[in-house]
PDB file of C-alpha atoms and ligand atoms in Angstrom:
ATOM      1  CA  MET C1371      86.991  40.487  49.129  1.00  0.00           C
ATOM      2  CA  LYS C1372      84.254  43.177  48.758  1.00  0.00           C
ATOM      3  CA  ILE C1373      85.084  46.790  48.170  1.00  0.00           C
ATOM      4  CA  ILE C1374      82.436  49.489  48.553  1.00  0.00           C
ATOM      5  CA  PHE C1375      82.950  52.833  46.819  1.00  0.00           C
ATOM      6  CA  ASP C1376      81.249  55.963  47.468  1.00  0.00           C
ATOM      7  CA  TYR C1377      80.703  58.007  44.417  1.00  0.00           C
ATOM      8  CA  ASN C1378      80.707  61.701  44.964  1.00  0.00           C
ATOM      9  CA  ARG C1379      84.076  63.192  45.657  1.00  0.00           C
ATOM     10  CA  THR C1380      85.516  59.566  46.046  1.00  0.00           C
ATOM     11  CA  ILE C1381      85.828  58.455  42.545  1.00  0.00           C
ATOM     12  CA  PHE C1382      83.950  61.444  40.911  1.00  0.00           C
ATOM     13  CA  ASN C1383      84.981  64.827  41.133  1.00  0.00           C
ATOM     14  CA  PRO C1384      81.866  67.100  40.922  1.00  0.00           C
ATOM     15  CA  ASP C1385      83.973  70.442  40.456  1.00  0.00           C
ATOM     16  CA  THR C1386      85.185  69.042  37.235  1.00  0.00           C
ATOM     17  CA  ASP C1387      82.294  66.745  36.347  1.00  0.00           C
ATOM     18  CA  ASN C1388      84.573  63.860  35.716  1.00  0.00           C
ATOM     19  CA  LEU C1389      86.314  60.779  37.418  1.00  0.00           C
ATOM     20  CA  TYR C1390      89.408  61.574  39.488  1.00  0.00           C
ATOM     21  CA  PHE C1391      92.612  61.043  37.604  1.00  0.00           C
ATOM     22  CA  GLY C1392      93.397  57.144  37.914  1.00  0.00           C
ATOM     23  CA  VAL C1393      89.961  55.935  38.790  1.00  0.00           C
ATOM     24  CA  LEU C1394      89.355  54.148  35.499  1.00  0.00           C
ATOM     25  CA  ASN C1395      92.708  52.308  35.758  1.00  0.00           C
ATOM     26  CA  LEU C1396      92.082  51.387  39.347  1.00  0.00           C
ATOM     27  CA  LEU C1397      88.500  50.100  38.721  1.00  0.00           C
ATOM     28  CA  LYS C1398      89.791  48.126  35.592  1.00  0.00           C
ATOM     29  CA  LYS C1399      92.330  46.461  37.818  1.00  0.00           C
ATOM     30  CA  LEU C1400      90.606  45.832  41.086  1.00  0.00           C
ATOM     31  CA  SER C1401      87.378  44.610  39.321  1.00  0.00           C
ATOM     32  CA  LYS C1402      89.298  41.522  38.112  1.00  0.00           C
ATOM     33  CA  LYS C1403      90.182  40.358  41.517  1.00  0.00           C
ATOM     34  CA  TYR C1404      87.425  41.689  43.697  1.00  0.00           C
ATOM     35  CA  GLU C1405      83.905  42.424  43.964  1.00  0.00           C
ATOM     36  CA  LEU C1406      83.263  46.207  43.647  1.00  0.00           C
ATOM     37  CA  PHE C1407      79.925  48.024  44.523  1.00  0.00           C
ATOM     38  CA  LEU C1408      79.081  51.669  44.173  1.00  0.00           C
ATOM     39  CA  VAL C1409      77.083  53.744  46.532  1.00  0.00           C
ATOM     40  CA  SER C1410      75.601  56.853  45.860  1.00  0.00           C
ATOM     41  CA  ARG C1411      73.037  59.415  47.058  1.00  0.00           C
ATOM     42  CA  ASN C1412      70.170  59.544  44.848  1.00  0.00           C
ATOM     43  CA  GLU C1413      70.647  63.078  43.428  1.00  0.00           C
ATOM     44  CA  PRO C1414      69.568  64.551  40.223  1.00  0.00           C
ATOM     45  CA  ASN C1415      71.695  63.499  37.112  1.00  0.00           C
ATOM     46  CA  ARG C1416      73.619  60.952  38.994  1.00  0.00           C
ATOM     47  CA  LYS C1417      72.188  58.114  37.141  1.00  0.00           C
ATOM     48  CA  TYR C1418      72.510  59.897  33.854  1.00  0.00           C
ATOM     49  CA  MET C1419      76.252  60.751  34.656  1.00  0.00           C
ATOM     50  CA  LEU C1420      77.070  57.263  35.444  1.00  0.00           C
ATOM     51  CA  GLU C1421      75.768  55.954  32.174  1.00  0.00           C
ATOM     52  CA  LYS C1422      77.939  58.768  30.519  1.00  0.00           C
ATOM     53  CA  LEU C1423      81.005  57.801  32.535  1.00  0.00           C
ATOM     54  CA  ASN C1424      80.810  54.304  31.148  1.00  0.00           C
ATOM     55  CA  ILE C1425      81.964  52.599  34.467  1.00  0.00           C
ATOM     56  CA  LYS C1426      78.981  50.717  35.342  1.00  0.00           C
ATOM     57  CA  ASN C1427      80.421  47.195  34.050  1.00  0.00           C
ATOM     58  CA  TYR C1428      83.208  47.491  36.781  1.00  0.00           C
ATOM     59  CA  PHE C1429      80.528  47.042  39.635  1.00  0.00           C
ATOM     60  CA  GLN C1430      78.613  43.945  40.706  1.00  0.00           C
ATOM     61  CA  GLU C1431      75.810  46.471  41.685  1.00  0.00           C
ATOM     62  CA  ILE C1432      75.136  50.071  42.048  1.00  0.00           C
ATOM     63  CA  PHE C1433      73.049  51.559  44.542  1.00  0.00           C
ATOM     64  CA  PHE C1434      71.284  54.865  44.618  1.00  0.00           C
ATOM     65  CA  LEU C1435      70.312  55.579  48.297  1.00  0.00           C
ATOM     66  CA  GLU C1436      68.264  58.455  50.059  1.00  0.00           C
ATOM     67  CA  LYS C1437      70.793  58.003  52.927  1.00  0.00           C
ATOM     68  CA  LYS C1438      73.667  55.535  53.383  1.00  0.00           C
ATOM     69  CA  SER C1439      72.980  53.284  56.447  1.00  0.00           C
ATOM     70  CA  LYS C1440      74.593  50.340  58.228  1.00  0.00           C
ATOM     71  CA  LYS C1441      71.537  48.358  56.716  1.00  0.00           C
ATOM     72  CA  ASN C1442      72.698  49.139  53.327  1.00  0.00           C
ATOM     73  CA  PHE C1443      76.242  48.032  53.718  1.00  0.00           C
ATOM     74  CA  GLN C1444      75.151  44.811  55.615  1.00  0.00           C
ATOM     75  CA  LEU C1445      73.004  44.006  52.536  1.00  0.00           C
ATOM     76  CA  ILE C1446      75.997  44.377  50.292  1.00  0.00           C
ATOM     77  CA  ALA C1447      78.326  42.431  52.577  1.00  0.00           C
ATOM     78  CA  LYS C1448      75.915  39.518  52.943  1.00  0.00           C
ATOM     79  CA  GLY C1449      77.498  38.332  56.140  1.00  0.00           C
ATOM     80  CA  THR C1450      81.358  38.683  55.307  1.00  0.00           C
ATOM     81  CA  LYS C1451      83.585  41.269  57.237  1.00  0.00           C
ATOM     82  CA  ASN C1452      86.069  40.938  54.337  1.00  0.00           C
ATOM     83  CA  VAL C1453      84.938  44.437  53.089  1.00  0.00           C
ATOM     84  CA  VAL C1454      86.668  47.652  52.402  1.00  0.00           C
ATOM     85  CA  VAL C1455      84.696  50.765  52.612  1.00  0.00           C
ATOM     86  CA  VAL C1456      86.238  53.781  50.551  1.00  0.00           C
ATOM     87  CA  GLY C1457      84.757  57.214  50.859  1.00  0.00           C
ATOM     88  CA  ASP C1458      85.474  60.911  51.562  1.00  0.00           C
ATOM     89  CA  SER C1459      82.727  61.367  54.352  1.00  0.00           C
ATOM     90  CA  ILE C1460      83.199  60.436  57.939  1.00  0.00           C
ATOM     91  CA  SER C1461      79.549  60.465  58.697  1.00  0.00           C
ATOM     92  CA  ASP C1462      78.236  58.836  55.515  1.00  0.00           C
ATOM     93  CA  GLU C1463      80.947  56.011  54.975  1.00  0.00           C
ATOM     94  CA  ILE C1464      83.795  55.829  57.394  1.00  0.00           C
ATOM     95  CA  GLN C1465      81.641  55.630  60.606  1.00  0.00           C
ATOM     96  CA  ILE C1466      79.260  52.989  59.031  1.00  0.00           C
ATOM     97  CA  GLY C1467      82.183  50.989  57.784  1.00  0.00           C
ATOM     98  CA  ASN C1468      84.050  50.961  61.258  1.00  0.00           C
ATOM     99  CA  GLN C1469      80.635  50.097  63.032  1.00  0.00           C
ATOM    100  CA  LEU C1470      80.375  46.965  61.020  1.00  0.00           C
ATOM    101  CA  GLY C1471      83.924  46.018  61.530  1.00  0.00           C
ATOM    102  CA  PHE C1472      84.965  46.685  57.818  1.00  0.00           C
ATOM    103  CA  ILE C1473      88.401  48.068  56.653  1.00  0.00           C
ATOM    104  CA  THR C1474      87.830  51.602  56.069  1.00  0.00           C
ATOM    105  CA  VAL C1475      89.782  54.087  53.823  1.00  0.00           C
ATOM    106  CA  ARG C1476      89.259  57.728  53.749  1.00  0.00           C
ATOM    107  CA  LEU C1477      90.054  59.992  50.793  1.00  0.00           C
ATOM    108  CA  LYS C1478      91.015  63.053  52.222  1.00  0.00           C
ATOM    109  CA  LYS C1479      90.226  65.290  49.185  1.00  0.00           C
ATOM    110  CA  GLY C1480      87.716  68.088  48.394  1.00  0.00           C
ATOM    111  CA  LYS C1481      85.382  69.461  50.655  1.00  0.00           C
ATOM    112  CA  PHE C1482      85.465  67.162  53.774  1.00  0.00           C
ATOM    113  CA  ALA C1483      89.190  66.708  53.744  1.00  0.00           C
ATOM    114  CA  THR C1484      89.613  68.890  56.636  1.00  0.00           C
ATOM    115  CA  GLN C1485      86.957  67.309  58.863  1.00  0.00           C
ATOM    116  CA  ILE C1486      88.371  66.037  62.200  1.00  0.00           C
ATOM    117  CA  PRO C1487      87.144  62.706  63.571  1.00  0.00           C
ATOM    118  CA  LYS C1488      85.506  63.054  66.860  1.00  0.00           C
ATOM    119  CA  ASN C1489      85.734  59.660  68.251  1.00  0.00           C
ATOM    120  CA  LYS C1490      87.199  56.278  67.529  1.00  0.00           C
ATOM    121  CA  LYS C1491      84.379  55.283  65.116  1.00  0.00           C
ATOM    122  CA  GLU C1492      85.102  58.094  63.010  1.00  0.00           C
ATOM    123  CA  PHE C1493      88.822  57.421  62.411  1.00  0.00           C
ATOM    124  CA  ALA C1494      89.316  55.466  59.238  1.00  0.00           C
ATOM    125  CA  LYS C1495      91.812  52.680  59.224  1.00  0.00           C
ATOM    126  CA  PHE C1496      93.790  54.346  56.370  1.00  0.00           C
ATOM    127  CA  GLU C1497      93.882  57.876  55.000  1.00  0.00           C
ATOM    128  CA  ILE C1498      94.922  58.548  51.679  1.00  0.00           C
ATOM    129  CA  MET C1499      95.317  61.767  49.753  1.00  0.00           C
ATOM    130  CA  ASP C1500      94.736  60.106  46.158  1.00  0.00           C
ATOM    131  CA  ILE C1501      92.506  57.298  45.223  1.00  0.00           C
ATOM    132  CA  ARG C1502      95.386  55.720  43.352  1.00  0.00           C
ATOM    133  CA  GLU C1503      96.800  54.902  46.831  1.00  0.00           C
ATOM    134  CA  LEU C1504      94.035  52.383  47.375  1.00  0.00           C
ATOM    135  CA  GLU C1505      95.683  49.759  45.253  1.00  0.00           C
ATOM    136  CA  ASN C1506      98.617  49.550  47.485  1.00  0.00           C
ATOM    137  CA  ILE C1507      96.316  49.284  50.789  1.00  0.00           C
ATOM    138  CA  ILE C1508      94.249  46.352  49.337  1.00  0.00           C
ATOM    139  CA  LEU C1509      97.445  44.524  48.220  1.00  0.00           C
ATOM    140  CA  ASN C1510      99.170  44.818  51.451  1.00  0.00           C
ATOM    141  CA  HIS C1511      96.073  43.775  53.196  1.00  0.00           C
ATOM    142  CA  GLU C1512      95.872  40.600  51.212  1.00  0.00           C
ATOM    143  CA  LYS C1513      99.156  39.673  52.249  1.00  0.00           C
TER     144      LYS C1513
HETATM  145 MG1   MG S2863      81.407  61.324  48.983  1.00  0.00          MG
END
């Protein structure tokens, strides 16, 4: 299974300039069993920040993109549908993941937490309030 993580407001809290509580532990655990990928918009300081956070080794690959698209996610998936997409943004991650038939997990936290999905494609398969809930979703999905 591949897991695609969004960066900003999914694992990283821009309000405190740090990872959300529990992220490090989660990445440590999941990276032992699954292939993890990180997608981030290419914004100033992001690359530098990622070096500082010392989490690069948990990911197979890290992508800095101008804009997230179906094409980017397809390149990561390499043909498999066994992909989980985790993000806080409906338009940037959930919608794209749904269109590709991936399992989508929406982290309802921060700025976009109150956004309301407008149609079926915008509804994540799972909604969580804390990134630490992801582990159980993955474990249950594997059964
Ligand atoms: Mg985000």
